[in-house]
């Protein structure tokens, strides 16, 4: 049975955004509709020009944070404003599964202090289903999820870690490498988030997939995140 708002502390959902005025209200509405009696606060951390995404938020209870660009910087800024005992980082184009508050709380049972969901892509294309399948295999094997899998942490542990590194790219990989090196268990839950296919549709499935592989391999062999960011430019179109 799920806990309710009178018997549990708050979960903070932190959404880093960059030029997402067109979808942010739908994302916030999705979170609100999915909480089902749980205590959840929503923090939107906008690193876009003029913080235009914040201006498009219709929900007056959302906590808005204007900050410098860069997902790691934005997520840290959002976490600094969050009051929840659990922090969940959600991309603006990703949707959480039904019952996610109970799932997250069940996953974060000591000694587990960090985790993520499995991945699915919102498309009927078989190629994208295959990509999601192998992404989930890799995540379960390596215990290093990507940001579009809705990463979550106990707030205490996240702050003990010092949050995300202030690097322009691969901040999710860097953080989970640190956690893995500490020997702290990482829970990858079977429930799946549903993420937008827009990056693959924009760039082409093969090109985007090869680009992601190349990025991860080059980071793994020590190429600086700043160099990778200059090539990858993750904030051109999506957060």
mmCIF file of C-alpha atoms in Angstrom:
data_model
loop_
_atom_site.group_PDB
_atom_site.id
_atom_site.type_symbol
_atom_site.label_atom_id
_atom_site.label_comp_id
_atom_site.label_asym_id
_atom_site.label_seq_id
_atom_site.Cartn_x
_atom_site.Cartn_y
_atom_site.Cartn_z
ATOM 1 C CA UNK A 1 0.000 0.000 0.000
ATOM 2 C CA UNK A 2 1.372 3.408 -0.923
ATOM 3 C CA UNK A 3 2.161 5.989 1.690
ATOM 4 C CA UNK A 4 0.208 9.221 1.669
ATOM 5 C CA UNK A 5 1.142 12.828 2.138
ATOM 6 C CA UNK A 6 0.390 12.737 5.890
ATOM 7 C CA UNK A 7 2.862 9.941 6.675
ATOM 8 C CA UNK A 8 5.807 10.569 4.402
ATOM 9 C CA UNK A 9 8.294 13.256 3.598
ATOM 10 C CA UNK A 10 8.302 14.990 0.246
ATOM 11 C CA UNK A 11 9.856 13.761 -2.996
ATOM 12 C CA UNK A 12 11.409 16.555 -5.050
ATOM 13 C CA UNK A 13 11.177 16.187 -8.825
ATOM 14 C CA UNK A 14 13.838 18.377 -10.423
ATOM 15 C CA UNK A 15 13.466 19.152 -14.136
ATOM 16 C CA UNK A 16 16.457 20.766 -15.899
ATOM 17 C CA UNK A 17 15.306 22.639 -18.995
ATOM 18 C CA UNK A 18 16.730 24.581 -21.901
ATOM 19 C CA UNK A 19 14.318 26.109 -24.444
ATOM 20 C CA UNK A 20 11.457 23.786 -23.437
ATOM 21 C CA UNK A 21 8.618 26.332 -23.245
ATOM 22 C CA UNK A 22 6.539 24.248 -25.631
ATOM 23 C CA UNK A 23 6.407 21.142 -23.460
ATOM 24 C CA UNK A 24 7.140 22.136 -19.865
ATOM 25 C CA UNK A 25 3.498 22.573 -18.826
ATOM 26 C CA UNK A 26 2.656 19.106 -20.151
ATOM 27 C CA UNK A 27 5.593 17.678 -18.200
ATOM 28 C CA UNK A 28 4.523 19.363 -14.973
ATOM 29 C CA UNK A 29 0.928 18.253 -15.494
ATOM 30 C CA UNK A 30 2.081 14.667 -16.036
ATOM 31 C CA UNK A 31 3.979 14.706 -12.744
ATOM 32 C CA UNK A 32 1.013 16.193 -10.887
ATOM 33 C CA UNK A 33 -1.371 13.599 -12.302
ATOM 34 C CA UNK A 34 0.942 10.698 -11.492
ATOM 35 C CA UNK A 35 1.594 11.325 -7.790
ATOM 36 C CA UNK A 36 -1.738 9.913 -6.536
ATOM 37 C CA UNK A 37 -1.758 11.383 -3.046
ATOM 38 C CA UNK A 38 1.969 11.446 -2.444
ATOM 39 C CA UNK A 39 3.733 14.576 -1.300
ATOM 40 C CA UNK A 40 5.747 15.791 -4.282
ATOM 41 C CA UNK A 41 7.273 19.160 -5.078
ATOM 42 C CA UNK A 42 8.399 20.159 -8.568
ATOM 43 C CA UNK A 43 11.482 22.261 -9.225
ATOM 44 C CA UNK A 44 12.211 23.563 -12.727
ATOM 45 C CA UNK A 45 15.815 24.671 -13.270
ATOM 46 C CA UNK A 46 16.043 26.777 -16.417
ATOM 47 C CA UNK A 47 19.428 27.397 -18.029
ATOM 48 C CA UNK A 48 18.012 28.757 -21.275
ATOM 49 C CA UNK A 49 18.347 32.288 -22.680
ATOM 50 C CA UNK A 50 16.161 34.662 -20.687
ATOM 51 C CA UNK A 51 14.784 31.696 -18.730
ATOM 52 C CA UNK A 52 11.849 31.597 -21.139
ATOM 53 C CA UNK A 53 10.819 28.096 -20.091
ATOM 54 C CA UNK A 54 10.115 29.287 -16.556
ATOM 55 C CA UNK A 55 7.847 31.970 -17.978
ATOM 56 C CA UNK A 56 5.805 29.254 -19.698
ATOM 57 C CA UNK A 57 5.143 27.269 -16.505
ATOM 58 C CA UNK A 58 1.442 27.566 -15.644
ATOM 59 C CA UNK A 59 1.520 25.727 -12.308
ATOM 60 C CA UNK A 60 1.934 28.351 -9.595
ATOM 61 C CA UNK A 61 3.248 25.784 -7.104
ATOM 62 C CA UNK A 62 6.302 24.957 -9.198
ATOM 63 C CA UNK A 63 9.572 26.198 -7.710
ATOM 64 C CA UNK A 64 11.427 28.028 -10.469
ATOM 65 C CA UNK A 65 15.208 28.389 -10.570
ATOM 66 C CA UNK A 66 17.023 30.481 -13.159
ATOM 67 C CA UNK A 67 20.643 29.447 -13.515
ATOM 68 C CA UNK A 68 23.558 29.032 -15.877
ATOM 69 C CA UNK A 69 23.252 26.381 -18.625
ATOM 70 C CA UNK A 70 24.600 22.865 -18.324
ATOM 71 C CA UNK A 71 22.602 19.923 -17.010
ATOM 72 C CA UNK A 72 24.894 19.271 -14.070
ATOM 73 C CA UNK A 73 24.835 22.933 -13.039
ATOM 74 C CA UNK A 74 21.060 23.120 -13.481
ATOM 75 C CA UNK A 75 20.351 19.930 -11.544
ATOM 76 C CA UNK A 76 22.573 21.061 -8.695
ATOM 77 C CA UNK A 77 20.795 24.426 -8.652
ATOM 78 C CA UNK A 78 17.436 22.677 -8.527
ATOM 79 C CA UNK A 79 18.606 20.329 -5.779
ATOM 80 C CA UNK A 80 19.769 23.310 -3.713
ATOM 81 C CA UNK A 81 16.184 24.596 -3.700
ATOM 82 C CA UNK A 82 14.581 21.213 -3.029
ATOM 83 C CA UNK A 83 13.208 20.215 0.376
ATOM 84 C CA UNK A 84 12.421 16.556 -0.296
ATOM 85 C CA UNK A 85 14.105 13.607 1.375
ATOM 86 C CA UNK A 86 14.332 12.036 -2.087
ATOM 87 C CA UNK A 87 15.527 13.832 -5.221
ATOM 88 C CA UNK A 88 14.423 12.609 -8.659
ATOM 89 C CA UNK A 89 15.861 14.226 -11.792
ATOM 90 C CA UNK A 90 13.490 14.165 -14.754
ATOM 91 C CA UNK A 91 14.118 15.260 -18.341
ATOM 92 C CA UNK A 92 11.360 17.447 -19.754
ATOM 93 C CA UNK A 93 10.656 14.973 -22.558
ATOM 94 C CA UNK A 94 10.407 11.909 -20.305
ATOM 95 C CA UNK A 95 7.328 10.484 -18.583
ATOM 96 C CA UNK A 96 7.347 8.529 -15.337
ATOM 97 C CA UNK A 97 5.567 5.177 -14.989
ATOM 98 C CA UNK A 98 2.426 4.654 -12.960
ATOM 99 C CA UNK A 99 3.086 4.249 -9.255
ATOM 100 C CA UNK A 100 6.557 5.737 -9.443
ATOM 101 C CA UNK A 101 6.604 7.324 -5.936
ATOM 102 C CA UNK A 102 6.076 3.919 -4.300
ATOM 103 C CA UNK A 103 8.626 2.358 -6.660
ATOM 104 C CA UNK A 104 11.279 4.939 -5.816
ATOM 105 C CA UNK A 105 10.743 4.704 -2.065
ATOM 106 C CA UNK A 106 10.859 0.897 -2.193
ATOM 107 C CA UNK A 107 14.073 1.033 -4.246
ATOM 108 C CA UNK A 108 15.824 3.343 -1.786
ATOM 109 C CA UNK A 109 15.987 0.866 1.058
ATOM 110 C CA UNK A 110 19.318 0.880 2.905
ATOM 111 C CA UNK A 111 22.049 0.347 1.846
ATOM 112 C CA UNK A 112 20.719 1.517 -1.559
ATOM 113 C CA UNK A 113 20.842 5.318 -1.848
ATOM 114 C CA UNK A 114 20.715 5.809 -5.643
ATOM 115 C CA UNK A 115 18.899 4.355 -8.602
ATOM 116 C CA UNK A 116 17.144 4.839 -11.919
ATOM 117 C CA UNK A 117 14.335 3.448 -14.011
ATOM 118 C CA UNK A 118 14.650 1.235 -17.039
ATOM 119 C CA UNK A 119 14.164 2.894 -20.427
ATOM 120 C CA UNK A 120 11.550 2.802 -23.146
ATOM 121 C CA UNK A 121 11.246 5.097 -26.166
ATOM 122 C CA UNK A 122 7.893 6.495 -27.243
ATOM 123 C CA UNK A 123 7.908 5.171 -30.805
ATOM 124 C CA UNK A 124 6.543 2.157 -32.726
ATOM 125 C CA UNK A 125 9.852 1.853 -34.609
ATOM 126 C CA UNK A 126 11.444 -1.530 -34.019
ATOM 127 C CA UNK A 127 14.930 -0.012 -34.223
ATOM 128 C CA UNK A 128 14.225 2.210 -31.222
ATOM 129 C CA UNK A 129 12.804 -0.714 -29.259
ATOM 130 C CA UNK A 130 16.082 -2.538 -29.926
ATOM 131 C CA UNK A 131 18.073 0.491 -28.772
ATOM 132 C CA UNK A 132 16.083 0.638 -25.533
ATOM 133 C CA UNK A 133 16.543 -3.100 -24.995
ATOM 134 C CA UNK A 134 20.314 -2.927 -25.270
ATOM 135 C CA UNK A 135 20.435 0.282 -23.226
ATOM 136 C CA UNK A 136 18.691 -1.567 -20.402
ATOM 137 C CA UNK A 137 21.073 -4.519 -20.675
ATOM 138 C CA UNK A 138 24.054 -2.160 -20.501
ATOM 139 C CA UNK A 139 22.616 -0.312 -17.512
ATOM 140 C CA UNK A 140 21.964 -3.482 -15.532
ATOM 141 C CA UNK A 141 25.432 -4.773 -16.292
ATOM 142 C CA UNK A 142 27.420 -1.581 -15.677
ATOM 143 C CA UNK A 143 25.098 0.016 -13.078
ATOM 144 C CA UNK A 144 25.642 3.378 -14.797
ATOM 145 C CA UNK A 145 22.308 4.753 -16.029
ATOM 146 C CA UNK A 146 21.868 7.821 -18.213
ATOM 147 C CA UNK A 147 19.952 10.940 -17.288
ATOM 148 C CA UNK A 148 16.891 10.101 -19.378
ATOM 149 C CA UNK A 149 16.210 7.169 -17.021
ATOM 150 C CA UNK A 150 14.977 9.496 -14.233
ATOM 151 C CA UNK A 151 17.847 9.241 -11.766
ATOM 152 C CA UNK A 152 16.922 9.289 -8.095
ATOM 153 C CA UNK A 153 18.790 9.556 -4.794
ATOM 154 C CA UNK A 154 18.213 10.050 -1.127
ATOM 155 C CA UNK A 155 18.788 13.755 -0.628
ATOM 156 C CA UNK A 156 21.270 13.090 2.152
ATOM 157 C CA UNK A 157 23.423 10.845 -0.028
ATOM 158 C CA UNK A 158 23.261 13.213 -3.021
ATOM 159 C CA UNK A 159 24.529 16.069 -0.879
ATOM 160 C CA UNK A 160 27.215 13.919 0.707
ATOM 161 C CA UNK A 161 28.466 13.219 -2.825
ATOM 162 C CA UNK A 162 28.570 16.924 -3.609
ATOM 163 C CA UNK A 163 25.988 16.532 -6.384
ATOM 164 C CA UNK A 164 26.813 16.410 -10.061
ATOM 165 C CA UNK A 165 30.227 17.481 -11.282
ATOM 166 C CA UNK A 166 30.123 20.942 -12.930
ATOM 167 C CA UNK A 167 31.069 19.529 -16.332
ATOM 168 C CA UNK A 168 29.240 20.343 -19.579
ATOM 169 C CA UNK A 169 28.431 16.722 -20.517
ATOM 170 C CA UNK A 170 28.554 13.154 -19.120
ATOM 171 C CA UNK A 171 27.637 14.402 -15.642
ATOM 172 C CA UNK A 172 25.334 11.406 -15.169
ATOM 173 C CA UNK A 173 28.054 8.885 -16.034
ATOM 174 C CA UNK A 174 30.612 10.662 -13.854
ATOM 175 C CA UNK A 175 28.317 10.660 -10.828
ATOM 176 C CA UNK A 176 27.353 7.000 -11.072
ATOM 177 C CA UNK A 177 30.964 6.016 -11.571
ATOM 178 C CA UNK A 178 31.712 7.719 -8.267
ATOM 179 C CA UNK A 179 28.842 5.906 -6.577
ATOM 180 C CA UNK A 180 29.903 2.554 -7.996
ATOM 181 C CA UNK A 181 33.495 3.143 -6.896
ATOM 182 C CA UNK A 182 32.242 3.764 -3.360
ATOM 183 C CA UNK A 183 30.642 0.335 -3.389
ATOM 184 C CA UNK A 184 27.152 1.719 -2.761
ATOM 185 C CA UNK A 185 24.452 -0.476 -4.390
ATOM 186 C CA UNK A 186 22.618 1.114 -7.330
ATOM 187 C CA UNK A 187 19.042 -0.040 -7.923
ATOM 188 C CA UNK A 188 17.858 -0.179 -11.549
ATOM 189 C CA UNK A 189 14.127 -0.776 -11.280
ATOM 190 C CA UNK A 190 12.252 -2.798 -13.888
ATOM 191 C CA UNK A 191 9.535 -0.181 -14.359
ATOM 192 C CA UNK A 192 10.239 1.930 -17.420
ATOM 193 C CA UNK A 193 10.155 5.616 -18.098
ATOM 194 C CA UNK A 194 8.914 6.666 -21.519
ATOM 195 C CA UNK A 195 11.208 9.108 -23.276
ATOM 196 C CA UNK A 196 10.678 11.068 -26.471
ATOM 197 C CA UNK A 197 12.205 9.789 -29.724
ATOM 198 C CA UNK A 198 12.861 13.348 -30.909
ATOM 199 C CA UNK A 199 16.676 13.113 -30.810
ATOM 200 C CA UNK A 200 16.696 9.993 -32.981
ATOM 201 C CA UNK A 201 14.042 11.421 -35.300
ATOM 202 C CA UNK A 202 15.983 14.653 -35.676
ATOM 203 C CA UNK A 203 19.411 13.113 -36.308
ATOM 204 C CA UNK A 204 18.486 9.709 -37.705
ATOM 205 C CA UNK A 205 18.526 6.501 -35.682
ATOM 206 C CA UNK A 206 21.882 5.221 -36.924
ATOM 207 C CA UNK A 207 23.670 8.569 -36.742
ATOM 208 C CA UNK A 208 22.390 9.329 -33.244
ATOM 209 C CA UNK A 209 23.218 5.854 -31.938
ATOM 210 C CA UNK A 210 26.758 5.906 -33.338
ATOM 211 C CA UNK A 211 27.241 9.417 -31.972
ATOM 212 C CA UNK A 212 26.190 8.282 -28.494
ATOM 213 C CA UNK A 213 28.542 5.301 -28.617
ATOM 214 C CA UNK A 214 31.429 7.448 -29.794
ATOM 215 C CA UNK A 215 30.759 9.973 -27.062
ATOM 216 C CA UNK A 216 30.762 7.333 -24.334
ATOM 217 C CA UNK A 217 33.885 5.586 -25.680
ATOM 218 C CA UNK A 218 35.844 8.817 -25.956
ATOM 219 C CA UNK A 219 34.833 9.855 -22.457
ATOM 220 C CA UNK A 220 35.872 6.415 -21.218
ATOM 221 C CA UNK A 221 39.371 6.796 -22.651
ATOM 222 C CA UNK A 222 39.838 10.166 -21.013
ATOM 223 C CA UNK A 223 38.751 12.844 -23.501
ATOM 224 C CA UNK A 224 37.796 15.946 -21.509
ATOM 225 C CA UNK A 225 34.072 16.667 -21.169
ATOM 226 C CA UNK A 226 34.686 20.204 -22.425
ATOM 227 C CA UNK A 227 36.077 18.829 -25.698
ATOM 228 C CA UNK A 228 33.185 16.407 -26.054
ATOM 229 C CA UNK A 229 30.647 19.161 -25.365
ATOM 230 C CA UNK A 230 32.083 21.344 -28.134
ATOM 231 C CA UNK A 231 31.492 18.488 -30.564
ATOM 232 C CA UNK A 232 28.200 17.179 -29.219
ATOM 233 C CA UNK A 233 26.427 20.472 -28.373
ATOM 234 C CA UNK A 234 23.634 18.817 -26.392
ATOM 235 C CA UNK A 235 21.729 22.051 -25.745
ATOM 236 C CA UNK A 236 21.126 23.058 -29.361
ATOM 237 C CA UNK A 237 17.601 21.675 -29.492
ATOM 238 C CA UNK A 238 16.739 19.697 -26.373
ATOM 239 C CA UNK A 239 17.357 19.830 -22.654
#
